[in-house]
């Protein structure tokens, strides 16, 4: 009887070992496949994000070779912040930034918040007075003395949004 009990225990332990071995080998293959799928999804999403970024920067001085050729006498990486700073300087005027093409409303002046140089001639900017928001398209010129001249091409002030809480 003792021999039979040992035989049964041996058979049961052998079966448990076989099942455990099969479970972990299949689990390893399954985890490896899941990791490959997750990695592929991440890689695909990175490619999508990269393509979106390239599309978003299509109209940007940094990626526009023709505009850079036009400004060949200037260092683009130094020029961009100078142009932005020159336009932002007008935010400190008591009547607000005159290139937003908006007067002071409700005692609040309009100032430029964000600027993007589209090419060697145009700037698009976002402006607000805290309550109202708008966008403006500005031409810029580089004077012989290195200063900048701006002209408002078009400005749009969005209507005030009604908030419901």
PDB file of C-alpha atoms in Angstrom:
ATOM      1  CA  UNK A   1       0.000   0.000   0.000  1.00  0.00           C
ATOM      2  CA  UNK A   2       2.878   2.312   0.766  1.00  0.00           C
ATOM      3  CA  UNK A   3       4.350   1.639  -2.682  1.00  0.00           C
ATOM      4  CA  UNK A   4       1.047   2.452  -4.370  1.00  0.00           C
ATOM      5  CA  UNK A   5       0.732   5.687  -2.427  1.00  0.00           C
ATOM      6  CA  UNK A   6       4.258   6.706  -3.454  1.00  0.00           C
ATOM      7  CA  UNK A   7       3.481   5.754  -7.048  1.00  0.00           C
ATOM      8  CA  UNK A   8       0.301   7.891  -7.035  1.00  0.00           C
ATOM      9  CA  UNK A   9       2.153  10.821  -5.450  1.00  0.00           C
ATOM     10  CA  UNK A  10       4.907  10.503  -8.035  1.00  0.00           C
ATOM     11  CA  UNK A  11       2.380  10.445 -10.903  1.00  0.00           C
ATOM     12  CA  UNK A  12       0.467  13.439  -9.466  1.00  0.00           C
ATOM     13  CA  UNK A  13       3.682  15.447  -8.971  1.00  0.00           C
ATOM     14  CA  UNK A  14       4.803  14.585 -12.510  1.00  0.00           C
ATOM     15  CA  UNK A  15       1.433  15.751 -13.909  1.00  0.00           C
ATOM     16  CA  UNK A  16       1.596  18.953 -11.876  1.00  0.00           C
ATOM     17  CA  UNK A  17       5.103  19.601 -13.214  1.00  0.00           C
ATOM     18  CA  UNK A  18       4.009  18.967 -16.799  1.00  0.00           C
ATOM     19  CA  UNK A  19       0.978  21.252 -16.466  1.00  0.00           C
ATOM     20  CA  UNK A  20       3.065  23.963 -14.759  1.00  0.00           C
ATOM     21  CA  UNK A  21       5.700  23.752 -17.481  1.00  0.00           C
ATOM     22  CA  UNK A  22       3.054  24.006 -20.228  1.00  0.00           C
ATOM     23  CA  UNK A  23       1.306  26.906 -18.495  1.00  0.00           C
ATOM     24  CA  UNK A  24       4.461  28.999 -18.105  1.00  0.00           C
ATOM     25  CA  UNK A  25       5.745  28.320 -21.628  1.00  0.00           C
ATOM     26  CA  UNK A  26       2.394  29.326 -23.131  1.00  0.00           C
ATOM     27  CA  UNK A  27       2.229  32.316 -20.824  1.00  0.00           C
ATOM     28  CA  UNK A  28       5.706  33.417 -21.937  1.00  0.00           C
ATOM     29  CA  UNK A  29       4.696  33.204 -25.603  1.00  0.00           C
ATOM     30  CA  UNK A  30       1.450  35.051 -24.859  1.00  0.00           C
ATOM     31  CA  UNK A  31       3.224  37.827 -22.945  1.00  0.00           C
ATOM     32  CA  UNK A  32       5.789  38.145 -25.722  1.00  0.00           C
ATOM     33  CA  UNK A  33       2.995  38.549 -28.311  1.00  0.00           C
ATOM     34  CA  UNK A  34       1.212  41.119 -26.130  1.00  0.00           C
ATOM     35  CA  UNK A  35       4.444  43.084 -25.740  1.00  0.00           C
ATOM     36  CA  UNK A  36       5.033  43.015 -29.492  1.00  0.00           C
ATOM     37  CA  UNK A  37       1.496  44.286 -30.145  1.00  0.00           C
ATOM     38  CA  UNK A  38       1.851  47.033 -27.514  1.00  0.00           C
ATOM     39  CA  UNK A  39       5.246  48.033 -28.913  1.00  0.00           C
ATOM     40  CA  UNK A  40       3.829  48.146 -32.431  1.00  0.00           C
ATOM     41  CA  UNK A  41       0.939  50.347 -31.247  1.00  0.00           C
ATOM     42  CA  UNK A  42       3.376  52.697 -29.496  1.00  0.00           C
ATOM     43  CA  UNK A  43       5.581  52.818 -32.562  1.00  0.00           C
ATOM     44  CA  UNK A  44       2.565  53.538 -34.772  1.00  0.00           C
ATOM     45  CA  UNK A  45       1.339  56.285 -32.430  1.00  0.00           C
ATOM     46  CA  UNK A  46       4.812  57.856 -32.407  1.00  0.00           C
ATOM     47  CA  UNK A  47       4.809  57.854 -36.208  1.00  0.00           C
ATOM     48  CA  UNK A  48       1.325  59.417 -36.227  1.00  0.00           C
ATOM     49  CA  UNK A  49       2.408  62.080 -33.738  1.00  0.00           C
ATOM     50  CA  UNK A  50       5.556  62.789 -35.743  1.00  0.00           C
ATOM     51  CA  UNK A  51       3.541  63.151 -38.950  1.00  0.00           C
ATOM     52  CA  UNK A  52       1.085  65.467 -37.161  1.00  0.00           C
ATOM     53  CA  UNK A  53       3.999  67.554 -35.916  1.00  0.00           C
ATOM     54  CA  UNK A  54       5.488  67.764 -39.415  1.00  0.00           C
ATOM     55  CA  UNK A  55       2.092  68.805 -40.802  1.00  0.00           C
ATOM     56  CA  UNK A  56       1.644  71.408 -38.049  1.00  0.00           C
ATOM     57  CA  UNK A  57       5.062  72.882 -38.764  1.00  0.00           C
ATOM     58  CA  UNK A  58       4.547  73.028 -42.519  1.00  0.00           C
ATOM     59  CA  UNK A  59       3.848  76.759 -42.179  1.00  0.00           C
ATOM     60  CA  UNK A  60       6.794  77.710 -40.014  1.00  0.00           C
ATOM     61  CA  UNK A  61       9.896  79.726 -40.731  1.00  0.00           C
ATOM     62  CA  UNK A  62      12.037  77.025 -39.113  1.00  0.00           C
ATOM     63  CA  UNK A  63      11.027  74.457 -41.748  1.00  0.00           C
ATOM     64  CA  UNK A  64      10.454  76.683 -44.798  1.00  0.00           C
ATOM     65  CA  UNK A  65      13.565  76.449 -46.986  1.00  0.00           C
ATOM     66  CA  UNK A  66      12.415  79.128 -49.427  1.00  0.00           C
ATOM     67  CA  UNK A  67      11.844  81.643 -46.635  1.00  0.00           C
ATOM     68  CA  UNK A  68      15.211  80.758 -45.112  1.00  0.00           C
ATOM     69  CA  UNK A  69      16.865  81.335 -48.483  1.00  0.00           C
ATOM     70  CA  UNK A  70      15.238  84.770 -48.594  1.00  0.00           C
ATOM     71  CA  UNK A  71      16.717  85.511 -45.156  1.00  0.00           C
ATOM     72  CA  UNK A  72      20.113  84.010 -45.977  1.00  0.00           C
ATOM     73  CA  UNK A  73      21.962  86.959 -44.410  1.00  0.00           C
ATOM     74  CA  UNK A  74      20.364  86.261 -41.009  1.00  0.00           C
ATOM     75  CA  UNK A  75      20.715  83.479 -38.484  1.00  0.00           C
ATOM     76  CA  UNK A  76      17.163  82.114 -38.296  1.00  0.00           C
ATOM     77  CA  UNK A  77      17.493  80.761 -34.746  1.00  0.00           C
ATOM     78  CA  UNK A  78      18.528  84.230 -33.541  1.00  0.00           C
ATOM     79  CA  UNK A  79      16.102  86.149 -35.768  1.00  0.00           C
ATOM     80  CA  UNK A  80      12.905  84.409 -34.630  1.00  0.00           C
ATOM     81  CA  UNK A  81      13.150  85.396 -30.937  1.00  0.00           C
ATOM     82  CA  UNK A  82      14.141  88.958 -31.921  1.00  0.00           C
ATOM     83  CA  UNK A  83      11.044  89.357 -34.106  1.00  0.00           C
ATOM     84  CA  UNK A  84       8.811  87.877 -31.403  1.00  0.00           C
ATOM     85  CA  UNK A  85      10.317  90.136 -28.736  1.00  0.00           C
ATOM     86  CA  UNK A  86       9.944  93.201 -30.965  1.00  0.00           C
ATOM     87  CA  UNK A  87       6.238  92.497 -31.472  1.00  0.00           C
ATOM     88  CA  UNK A  88       5.701  91.702 -27.776  1.00  0.00           C
ATOM     89  CA  UNK A  89       7.287  95.052 -26.799  1.00  0.00           C
ATOM     90  CA  UNK A  90       4.094  96.753 -27.969  1.00  0.00           C
ATOM     91  CA  UNK A  91       2.143  94.904 -25.240  1.00  0.00           C
ATOM     92  CA  UNK A  92       3.513  97.386 -22.679  1.00  0.00           C
ATOM     93  CA  UNK A  93       1.848 100.404 -24.301  1.00  0.00           C
ATOM     94  CA  UNK A  94      -1.018 101.845 -22.209  1.00  0.00           C
ATOM     95  CA  UNK A  95      -3.459 101.330 -25.097  1.00  0.00           C
ATOM     96  CA  UNK A  96      -2.291  97.740 -25.629  1.00  0.00           C
ATOM     97  CA  UNK A  97      -0.575  96.189 -28.618  1.00  0.00           C
ATOM     98  CA  UNK A  98      -1.515  98.341 -31.618  1.00  0.00           C
ATOM     99  CA  UNK A  99      -0.979  95.419 -34.003  1.00  0.00           C
ATOM    100  CA  UNK A 100      -3.995  93.563 -32.591  1.00  0.00           C
ATOM    101  CA  UNK A 101      -6.029  96.245 -34.380  1.00  0.00           C
ATOM    102  CA  UNK A 102      -8.373  96.428 -31.354  1.00  0.00           C
ATOM    103  CA  UNK A 103      -9.063  99.415 -29.074  1.00  0.00           C
ATOM    104  CA  UNK A 104      -9.189  99.160 -25.294  1.00  0.00           C
ATOM    105  CA  UNK A 105     -12.533  97.567 -24.322  1.00  0.00           C
ATOM    106  CA  UNK A 106     -14.019  97.707 -20.859  1.00  0.00           C
ATOM    107  CA  UNK A 107     -10.834  99.235 -19.524  1.00  0.00           C
ATOM    108  CA  UNK A 108      -8.815  96.208 -20.629  1.00  0.00           C
ATOM    109  CA  UNK A 109      -6.140  96.451 -23.276  1.00  0.00           C
ATOM    110  CA  UNK A 110      -5.468  93.772 -25.879  1.00  0.00           C
ATOM    111  CA  UNK A 111      -2.061  92.122 -25.759  1.00  0.00           C
ATOM    112  CA  UNK A 112      -0.409  89.490 -27.917  1.00  0.00           C
ATOM    113  CA  UNK A 113      -0.055  86.136 -26.161  1.00  0.00           C
ATOM    114  CA  UNK A 114       1.442  83.759 -28.684  1.00  0.00           C
ATOM    115  CA  UNK A 115       3.337  84.335 -31.916  1.00  0.00           C
ATOM    116  CA  UNK A 116       4.329  82.071 -34.795  1.00  0.00           C
ATOM    117  CA  UNK A 117       6.453  83.180 -37.725  1.00  0.00           C
ATOM    118  CA  UNK A 118       4.966  81.556 -40.802  1.00  0.00           C
ATOM    119  CA  UNK A 119       7.641  82.593 -43.275  1.00  0.00           C
ATOM    120  CA  UNK A 120       9.954  85.483 -44.142  1.00  0.00           C
ATOM    121  CA  UNK A 121       7.047  87.944 -44.254  1.00  0.00           C
ATOM    122  CA  UNK A 122       4.044  86.827 -42.165  1.00  0.00           C
ATOM    123  CA  UNK A 123       3.315  86.304 -38.502  1.00  0.00           C
ATOM    124  CA  UNK A 124       0.175  84.841 -36.961  1.00  0.00           C
ATOM    125  CA  UNK A 125      -0.518  85.842 -33.382  1.00  0.00           C
ATOM    126  CA  UNK A 126      -3.101  85.153 -30.697  1.00  0.00           C
ATOM    127  CA  UNK A 127      -4.261  88.086 -28.573  1.00  0.00           C
ATOM    128  CA  UNK A 128      -6.689  88.759 -25.737  1.00  0.00           C
ATOM    129  CA  UNK A 129      -7.759  91.219 -23.098  1.00  0.00           C
ATOM    130  CA  UNK A 130      -8.711  88.547 -20.584  1.00  0.00           C
ATOM    131  CA  UNK A 131     -12.355  88.392 -21.694  1.00  0.00           C
ATOM    132  CA  UNK A 132     -12.159  88.457 -25.476  1.00  0.00           C
ATOM    133  CA  UNK A 133      -9.806  86.529 -27.739  1.00  0.00           C
ATOM    134  CA  UNK A 134      -8.701  86.988 -31.301  1.00  0.00           C
ATOM    135  CA  UNK A 135      -6.073  86.285 -33.905  1.00  0.00           C
ATOM    136  CA  UNK A 136      -4.144  88.605 -36.157  1.00  0.00           C
ATOM    137  CA  UNK A 137      -2.074  88.201 -39.305  1.00  0.00           C
ATOM    138  CA  UNK A 138       0.866  90.623 -39.318  1.00  0.00           C
ATOM    139  CA  UNK A 139       3.440  91.453 -41.991  1.00  0.00           C
ATOM    140  CA  UNK A 140       6.943  92.091 -40.754  1.00  0.00           C
ATOM    141  CA  UNK A 141       9.898  93.754 -42.404  1.00  0.00           C
ATOM    142  CA  UNK A 142      13.540  93.889 -41.351  1.00  0.00           C
ATOM    143  CA  UNK A 143      14.954  97.397 -41.629  1.00  0.00           C
ATOM    144  CA  UNK A 144      18.546  98.086 -42.666  1.00  0.00           C
ATOM    145  CA  UNK A 145      19.455  98.971 -39.080  1.00  0.00           C
ATOM    146  CA  UNK A 146      18.221  95.581 -37.830  1.00  0.00           C
ATOM    147  CA  UNK A 147      14.963  96.887 -36.357  1.00  0.00           C
ATOM    148  CA  UNK A 148      11.575  95.566 -37.374  1.00  0.00           C
ATOM    149  CA  UNK A 149       8.511  97.162 -38.897  1.00  0.00           C
ATOM    150  CA  UNK A 150       5.089  95.579 -38.583  1.00  0.00           C
ATOM    151  CA  UNK A 151       1.820  95.991 -40.485  1.00  0.00           C
ATOM    152  CA  UNK A 152      -1.500  94.462 -39.489  1.00  0.00           C
ATOM    153  CA  UNK A 153      -2.925  92.559 -42.451  1.00  0.00           C
ATOM    154  CA  UNK A 154      -6.067  91.105 -40.913  1.00  0.00           C
ATOM    155  CA  UNK A 155      -7.460  90.792 -37.413  1.00  0.00           C
ATOM    156  CA  UNK A 156     -10.350  88.753 -36.089  1.00  0.00           C
ATOM    157  CA  UNK A 157     -11.949  89.089 -32.668  1.00  0.00           C
ATOM    158  CA  UNK A 158     -14.009  86.087 -31.624  1.00  0.00           C
ATOM    159  CA  UNK A 159     -17.471  86.791 -30.199  1.00  0.00           C
ATOM    160  CA  UNK A 160     -17.810  86.517 -26.436  1.00  0.00           C
ATOM    161  CA  UNK A 161     -18.789  83.015 -25.402  1.00  0.00           C
ATOM    162  CA  UNK A 162     -21.764  82.559 -23.133  1.00  0.00           C
ATOM    163  CA  UNK A 163     -20.839  80.254 -20.297  1.00  0.00           C
ATOM    164  CA  UNK A 164     -23.441  78.038 -18.700  1.00  0.00           C
ATOM    165  CA  UNK A 165     -22.709  76.372 -15.423  1.00  0.00           C
TER     166      UNK A 165
END
